[in-house]
CSV table of C-alpha atoms in Angstrom, one decimal:
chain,number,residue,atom,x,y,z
A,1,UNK,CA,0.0,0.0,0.0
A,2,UNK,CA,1.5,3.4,-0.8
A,3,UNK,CA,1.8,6.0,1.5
A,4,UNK,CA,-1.2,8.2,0.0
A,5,UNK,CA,-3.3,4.5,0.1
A,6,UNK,CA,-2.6,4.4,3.8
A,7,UNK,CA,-3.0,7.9,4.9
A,8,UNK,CA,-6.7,7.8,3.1
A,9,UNK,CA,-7.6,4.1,4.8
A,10,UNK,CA,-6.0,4.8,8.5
A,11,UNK,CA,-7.1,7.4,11.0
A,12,UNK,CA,-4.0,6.4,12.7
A,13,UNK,CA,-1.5,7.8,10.1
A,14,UNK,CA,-3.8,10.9,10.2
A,15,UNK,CA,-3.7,11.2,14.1
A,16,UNK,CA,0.2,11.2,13.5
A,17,UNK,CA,0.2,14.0,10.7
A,18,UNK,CA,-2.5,16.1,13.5
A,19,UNK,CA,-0.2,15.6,16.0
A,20,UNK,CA,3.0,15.9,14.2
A,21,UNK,CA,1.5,19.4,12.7
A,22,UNK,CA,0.7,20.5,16.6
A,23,UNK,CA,4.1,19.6,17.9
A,24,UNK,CA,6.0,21.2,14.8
A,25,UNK,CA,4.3,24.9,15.5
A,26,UNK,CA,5.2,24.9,19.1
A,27,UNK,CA,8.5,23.3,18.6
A,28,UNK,CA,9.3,26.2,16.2
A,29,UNK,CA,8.1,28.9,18.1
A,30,UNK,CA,9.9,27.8,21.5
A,31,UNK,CA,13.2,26.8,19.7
A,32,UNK,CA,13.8,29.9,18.4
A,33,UNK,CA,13.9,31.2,22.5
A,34,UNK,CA,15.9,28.2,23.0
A,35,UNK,CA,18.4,29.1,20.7
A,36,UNK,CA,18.5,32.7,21.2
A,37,UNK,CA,18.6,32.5,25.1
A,38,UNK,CA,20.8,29.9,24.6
A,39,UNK,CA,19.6,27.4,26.3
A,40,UNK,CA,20.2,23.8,24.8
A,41,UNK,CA,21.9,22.0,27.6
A,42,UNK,CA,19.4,22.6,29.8
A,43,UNK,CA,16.4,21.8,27.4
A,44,UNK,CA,18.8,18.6,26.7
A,45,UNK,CA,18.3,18.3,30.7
A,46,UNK,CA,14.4,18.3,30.6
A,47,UNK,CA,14.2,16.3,27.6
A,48,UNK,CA,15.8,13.4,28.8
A,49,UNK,CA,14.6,13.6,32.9
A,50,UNK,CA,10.9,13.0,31.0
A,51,UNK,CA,11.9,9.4,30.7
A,52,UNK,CA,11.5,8.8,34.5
A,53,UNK,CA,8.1,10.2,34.3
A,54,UNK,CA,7.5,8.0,31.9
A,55,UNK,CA,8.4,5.1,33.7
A,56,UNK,CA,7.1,6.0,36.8
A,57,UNK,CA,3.3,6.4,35.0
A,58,UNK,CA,3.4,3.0,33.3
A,59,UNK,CA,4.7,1.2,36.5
A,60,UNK,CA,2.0,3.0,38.8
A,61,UNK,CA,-0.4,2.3,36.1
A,62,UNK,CA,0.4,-2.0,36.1
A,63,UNK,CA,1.0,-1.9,39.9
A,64,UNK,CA,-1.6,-0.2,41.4
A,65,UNK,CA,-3.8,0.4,38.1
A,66,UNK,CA,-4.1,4.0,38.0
A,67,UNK,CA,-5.7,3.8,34.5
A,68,UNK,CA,-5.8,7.8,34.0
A,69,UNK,CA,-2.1,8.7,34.5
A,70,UNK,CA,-0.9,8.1,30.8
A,71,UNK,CA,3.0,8.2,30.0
A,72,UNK,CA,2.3,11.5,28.3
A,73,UNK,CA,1.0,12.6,31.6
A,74,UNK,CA,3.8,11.4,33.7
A,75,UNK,CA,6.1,12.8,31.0
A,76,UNK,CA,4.4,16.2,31.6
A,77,UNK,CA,4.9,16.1,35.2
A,78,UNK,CA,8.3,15.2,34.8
A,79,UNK,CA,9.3,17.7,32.3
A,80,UNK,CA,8.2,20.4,34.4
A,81,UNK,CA,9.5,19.4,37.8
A,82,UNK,CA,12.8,19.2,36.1
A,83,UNK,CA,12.1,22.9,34.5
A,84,UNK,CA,11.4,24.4,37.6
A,85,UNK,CA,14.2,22.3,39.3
A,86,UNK,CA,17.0,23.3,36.4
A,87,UNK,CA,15.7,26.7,36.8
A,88,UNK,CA,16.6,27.1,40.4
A,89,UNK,CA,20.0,25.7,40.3
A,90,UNK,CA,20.5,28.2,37.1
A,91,UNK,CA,19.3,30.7,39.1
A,92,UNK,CA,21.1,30.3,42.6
A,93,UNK,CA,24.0,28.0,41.6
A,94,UNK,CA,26.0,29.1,38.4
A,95,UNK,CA,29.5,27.8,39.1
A,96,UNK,CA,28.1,24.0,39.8
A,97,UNK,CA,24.7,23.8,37.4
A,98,UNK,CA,26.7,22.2,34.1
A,99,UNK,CA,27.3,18.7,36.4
A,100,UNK,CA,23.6,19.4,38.5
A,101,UNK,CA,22.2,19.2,35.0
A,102,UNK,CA,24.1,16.2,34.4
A,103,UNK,CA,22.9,14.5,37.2
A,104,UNK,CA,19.4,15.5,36.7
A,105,UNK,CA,19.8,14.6,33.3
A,106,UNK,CA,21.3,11.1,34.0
A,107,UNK,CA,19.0,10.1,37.3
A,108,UNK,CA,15.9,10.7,35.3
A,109,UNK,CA,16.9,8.0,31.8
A,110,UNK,CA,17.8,5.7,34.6
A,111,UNK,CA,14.7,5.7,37.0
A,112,UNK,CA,12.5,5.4,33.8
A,113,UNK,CA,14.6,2.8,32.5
A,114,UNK,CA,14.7,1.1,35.9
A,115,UNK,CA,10.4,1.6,36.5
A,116,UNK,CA,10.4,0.3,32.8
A,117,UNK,CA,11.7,-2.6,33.3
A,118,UNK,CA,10.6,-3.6,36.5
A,119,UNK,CA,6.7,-3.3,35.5
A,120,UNK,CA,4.9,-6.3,35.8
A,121,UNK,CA,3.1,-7.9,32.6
A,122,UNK,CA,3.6,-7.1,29.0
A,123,UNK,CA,7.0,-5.3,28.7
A,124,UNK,CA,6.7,-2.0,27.4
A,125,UNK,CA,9.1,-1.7,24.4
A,126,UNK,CA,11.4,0.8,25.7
A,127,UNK,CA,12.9,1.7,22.4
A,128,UNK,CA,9.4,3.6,21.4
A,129,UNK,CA,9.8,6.1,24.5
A,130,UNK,CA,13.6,6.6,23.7
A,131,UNK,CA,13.4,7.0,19.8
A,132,UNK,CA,9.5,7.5,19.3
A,133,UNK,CA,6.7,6.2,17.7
A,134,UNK,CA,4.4,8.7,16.2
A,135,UNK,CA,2.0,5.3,15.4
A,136,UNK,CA,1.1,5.4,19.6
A,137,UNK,CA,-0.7,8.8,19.2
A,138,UNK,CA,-4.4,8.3,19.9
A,139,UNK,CA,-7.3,10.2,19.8
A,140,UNK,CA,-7.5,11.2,23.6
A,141,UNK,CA,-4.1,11.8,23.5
A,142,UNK,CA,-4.2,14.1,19.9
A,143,UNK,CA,-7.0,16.1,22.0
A,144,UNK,CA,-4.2,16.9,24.9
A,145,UNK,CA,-1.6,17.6,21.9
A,146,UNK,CA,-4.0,20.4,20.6
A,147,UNK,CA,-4.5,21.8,24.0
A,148,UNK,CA,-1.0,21.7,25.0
A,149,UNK,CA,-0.4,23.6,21.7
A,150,UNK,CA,-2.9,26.3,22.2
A,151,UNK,CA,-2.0,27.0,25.8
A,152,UNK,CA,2.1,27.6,24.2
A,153,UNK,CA,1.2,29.9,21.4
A,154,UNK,CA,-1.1,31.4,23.9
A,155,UNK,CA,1.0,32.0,26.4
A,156,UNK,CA,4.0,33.0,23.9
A,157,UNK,CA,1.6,35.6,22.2
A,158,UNK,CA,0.7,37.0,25.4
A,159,UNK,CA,4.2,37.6,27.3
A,160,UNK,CA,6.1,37.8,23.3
A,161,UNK,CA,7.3,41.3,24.2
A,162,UNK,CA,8.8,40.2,27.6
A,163,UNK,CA,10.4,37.0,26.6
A,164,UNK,CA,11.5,39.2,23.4
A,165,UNK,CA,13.2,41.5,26.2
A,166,UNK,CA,14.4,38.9,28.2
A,167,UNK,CA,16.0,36.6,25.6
A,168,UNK,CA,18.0,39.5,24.0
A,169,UNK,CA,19.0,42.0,26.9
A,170,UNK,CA,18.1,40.7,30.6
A,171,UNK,CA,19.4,44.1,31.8
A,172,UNK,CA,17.1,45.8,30.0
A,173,UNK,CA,14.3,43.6,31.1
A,174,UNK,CA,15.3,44.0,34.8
A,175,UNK,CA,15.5,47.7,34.5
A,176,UNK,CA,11.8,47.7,32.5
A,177,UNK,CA,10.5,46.0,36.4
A,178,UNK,CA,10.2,42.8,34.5
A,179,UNK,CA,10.5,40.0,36.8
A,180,UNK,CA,13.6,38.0,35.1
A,181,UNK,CA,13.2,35.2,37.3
A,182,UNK,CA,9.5,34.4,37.5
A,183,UNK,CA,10.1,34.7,33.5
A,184,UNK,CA,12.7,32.6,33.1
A,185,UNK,CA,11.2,30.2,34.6
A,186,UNK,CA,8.0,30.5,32.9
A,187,UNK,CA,9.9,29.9,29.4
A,188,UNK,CA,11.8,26.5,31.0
A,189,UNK,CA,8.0,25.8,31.7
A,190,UNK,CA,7.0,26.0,27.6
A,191,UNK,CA,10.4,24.3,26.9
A,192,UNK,CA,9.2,21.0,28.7
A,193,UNK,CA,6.0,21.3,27.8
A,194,UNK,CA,7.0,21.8,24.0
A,195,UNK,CA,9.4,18.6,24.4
A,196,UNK,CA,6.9,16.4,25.5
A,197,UNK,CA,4.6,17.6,22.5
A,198,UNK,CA,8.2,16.5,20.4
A,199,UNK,CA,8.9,13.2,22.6
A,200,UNK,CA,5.7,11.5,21.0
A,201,UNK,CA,7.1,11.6,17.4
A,202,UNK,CA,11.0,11.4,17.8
A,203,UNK,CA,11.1,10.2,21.4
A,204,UNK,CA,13.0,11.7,24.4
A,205,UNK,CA,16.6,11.0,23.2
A,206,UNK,CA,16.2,13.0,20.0
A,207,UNK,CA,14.1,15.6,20.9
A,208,UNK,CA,16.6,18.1,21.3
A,209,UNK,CA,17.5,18.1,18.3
A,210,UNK,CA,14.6,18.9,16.6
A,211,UNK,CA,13.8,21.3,19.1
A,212,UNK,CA,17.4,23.2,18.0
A,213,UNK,CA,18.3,22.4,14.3
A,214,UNK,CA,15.0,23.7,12.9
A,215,UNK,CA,15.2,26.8,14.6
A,216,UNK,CA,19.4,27.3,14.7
A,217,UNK,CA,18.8,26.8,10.4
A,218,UNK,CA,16.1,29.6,10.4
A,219,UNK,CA,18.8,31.7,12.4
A,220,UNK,CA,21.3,31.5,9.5
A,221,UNK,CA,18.6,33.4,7.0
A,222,UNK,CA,17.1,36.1,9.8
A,223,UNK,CA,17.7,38.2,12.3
A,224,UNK,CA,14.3,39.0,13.0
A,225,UNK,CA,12.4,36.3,15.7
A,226,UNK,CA,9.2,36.6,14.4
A,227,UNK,CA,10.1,35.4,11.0
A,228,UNK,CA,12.6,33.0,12.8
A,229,UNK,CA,9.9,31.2,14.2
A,230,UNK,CA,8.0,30.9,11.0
A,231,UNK,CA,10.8,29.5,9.7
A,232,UNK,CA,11.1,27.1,12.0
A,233,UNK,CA,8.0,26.2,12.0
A,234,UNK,CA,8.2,25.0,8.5
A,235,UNK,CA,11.3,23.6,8.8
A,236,UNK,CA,10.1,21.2,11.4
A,237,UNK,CA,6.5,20.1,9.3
A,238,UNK,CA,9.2,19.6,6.2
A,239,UNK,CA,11.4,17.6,7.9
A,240,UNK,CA,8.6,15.3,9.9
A,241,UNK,CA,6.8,14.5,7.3
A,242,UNK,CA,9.5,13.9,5.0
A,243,UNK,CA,11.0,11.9,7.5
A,244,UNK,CA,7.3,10.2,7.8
A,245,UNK,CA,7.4,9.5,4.4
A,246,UNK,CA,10.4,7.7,4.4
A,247,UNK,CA,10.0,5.9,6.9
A,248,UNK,CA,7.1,4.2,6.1
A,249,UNK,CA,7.9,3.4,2.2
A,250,UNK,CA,11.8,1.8,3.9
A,251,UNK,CA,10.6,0.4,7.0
A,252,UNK,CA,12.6,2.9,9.0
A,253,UNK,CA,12.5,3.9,12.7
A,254,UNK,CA,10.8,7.4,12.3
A,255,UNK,CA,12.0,9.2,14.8
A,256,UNK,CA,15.3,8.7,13.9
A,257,UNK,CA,14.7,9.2,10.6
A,258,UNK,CA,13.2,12.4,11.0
A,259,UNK,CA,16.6,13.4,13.1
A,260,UNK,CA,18.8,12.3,10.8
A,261,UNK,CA,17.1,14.0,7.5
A,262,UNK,CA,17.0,17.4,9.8
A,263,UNK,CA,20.8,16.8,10.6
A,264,UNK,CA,21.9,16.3,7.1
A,265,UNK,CA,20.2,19.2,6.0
A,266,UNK,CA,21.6,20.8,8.7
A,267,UNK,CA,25.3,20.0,7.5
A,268,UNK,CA,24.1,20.7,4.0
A,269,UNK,CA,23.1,24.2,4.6
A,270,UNK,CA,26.2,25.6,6.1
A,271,UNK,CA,28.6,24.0,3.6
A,272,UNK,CA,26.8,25.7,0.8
A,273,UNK,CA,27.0,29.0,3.1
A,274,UNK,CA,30.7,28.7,3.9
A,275,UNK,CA,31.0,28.1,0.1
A,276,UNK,CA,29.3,31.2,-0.5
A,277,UNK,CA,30.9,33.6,2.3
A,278,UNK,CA,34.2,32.3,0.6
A,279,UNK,CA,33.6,33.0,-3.0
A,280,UNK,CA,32.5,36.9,-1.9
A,281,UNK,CA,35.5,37.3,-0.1
């Protein structure tokens, strides 16, 4: 069956394009902070720490049989308990936060790899939580997707001006009577929630980079954020589905393939624009 065959016949291919589309705005909008404010080790932080929410919901959910608490949920939780835990330490711990994050970073793949694999019946195939599998998306959890998208751009739309402010001249902000901190924190908030929107299609140990090649390519063609984040935007629904599209006509893993196509690109693109700066000079 051809790709176009299956999209038409499968409401689950079409939940993954829905959700894939969701994920792709906000992942485009809050990269672009990321990569402005700088801020990819600690979004690599968050990204991976989600695994031991993830772990800790399935385990709960087979133990005890707490039906409602899905892994995206525990993966929510997660994600933000790191973000507001990363945020401190950056806040009130400079000299020591690179090995905090670490730590962080590490203790949450193993607890979710440990609760994993200590869940009695079925074992749950790790390797979809670590690389993704865009296939899982359901309805109920498409409906959370949606929601979790609206409440970024909303939030985004309403503070843009401050997190503008805030990304680009701190000092400015602080002397404005903008509350840096309660900010800062606020955008470590959106980044986990936009990398759990991401962990459902290319899982939690690629996630960072889709959340920072889309948006570090759009930065080599703009100076201006807003267009940067359109940008990214449509880097990100280029590279998913194309790396949708491959995968399913190859058989490939598709969140790795979706990585790898955005990486190569990546590569691409500043070759041919060293190639260029030379031949000016």
């Amino acid at each position: 069956m051809s790709f176009l065959e299956a999209l038409l016949n499968h409401s689950i291919l079409q939940y993954a394009l829905l959700a894939t589309l969701f994920a792709s705005i906000a992942n485009g909008v809050i990269g672009s902070f990321v990569v402005i404010r700088r801020l990819a080790f600690i979004s690599g932080g968050i990204a991976h720490s989600i695994l031991g929410g993830i772990g800790l919901s399935v385990w709960l959910k087979s133990v005890f049989g707490i039906m409602w608490l899905s892994p995206l949920c525990g993966a929510l939780i997660a994600g933000w308990l790191s973000a507001l835990a990363l945020g401190w330490i950056h806040l009130n711990y400079r000299e020591r936060e690179d090995s905090v994050i670490a730590s962080i970073w590490t203790i949450g793949m193993a607890l979710g790899i440990l609760f994993l694999a200590t869940s009695p019946g079925p074992k749950i195939e790790l390797g979809n939580y670590l690389i993704g599998n865009i296939l899982w998306v359901s309805s109920t959890e498409l409906w959370l997707l949606a929601i979790l998208n609206v409440l970024i751009l909303a939030i985004v739309v309403f503070k843009y001006n401050k997190l503008l402010t805030l990304c680009f001249d701190e000092n400015q902000a602080k002397l404005q009577g903008i509350n840096t901190k309660v900010l800062y924190m606020l955008l470590l908030l959106l980044i986990a929630t936009t990398v759990v929107l991401m962990m459902q299609i290319v899982g939690a140990i690629l996630v960072i980079t889709m959340l920072i090649v889309p948006a570090t390519m759009a930065n080599l063609f703009t100076r201006s954020l807003p267009v940067m984040m359109l940008l990214a935007i449509l880097l990100n629904i280029v590279f998913c589905y194309t790396g949708i599209f491959t995968a399913y006509t190859f058989s490939l893993p598709t969140g790795a393939t979706i990585a790898l196509i955005s990486g190569i690109v990546y590569v691409a693109t500043l070759l041919v624009k060293r190639k260029r700066l030379r031949s000016r000079v």
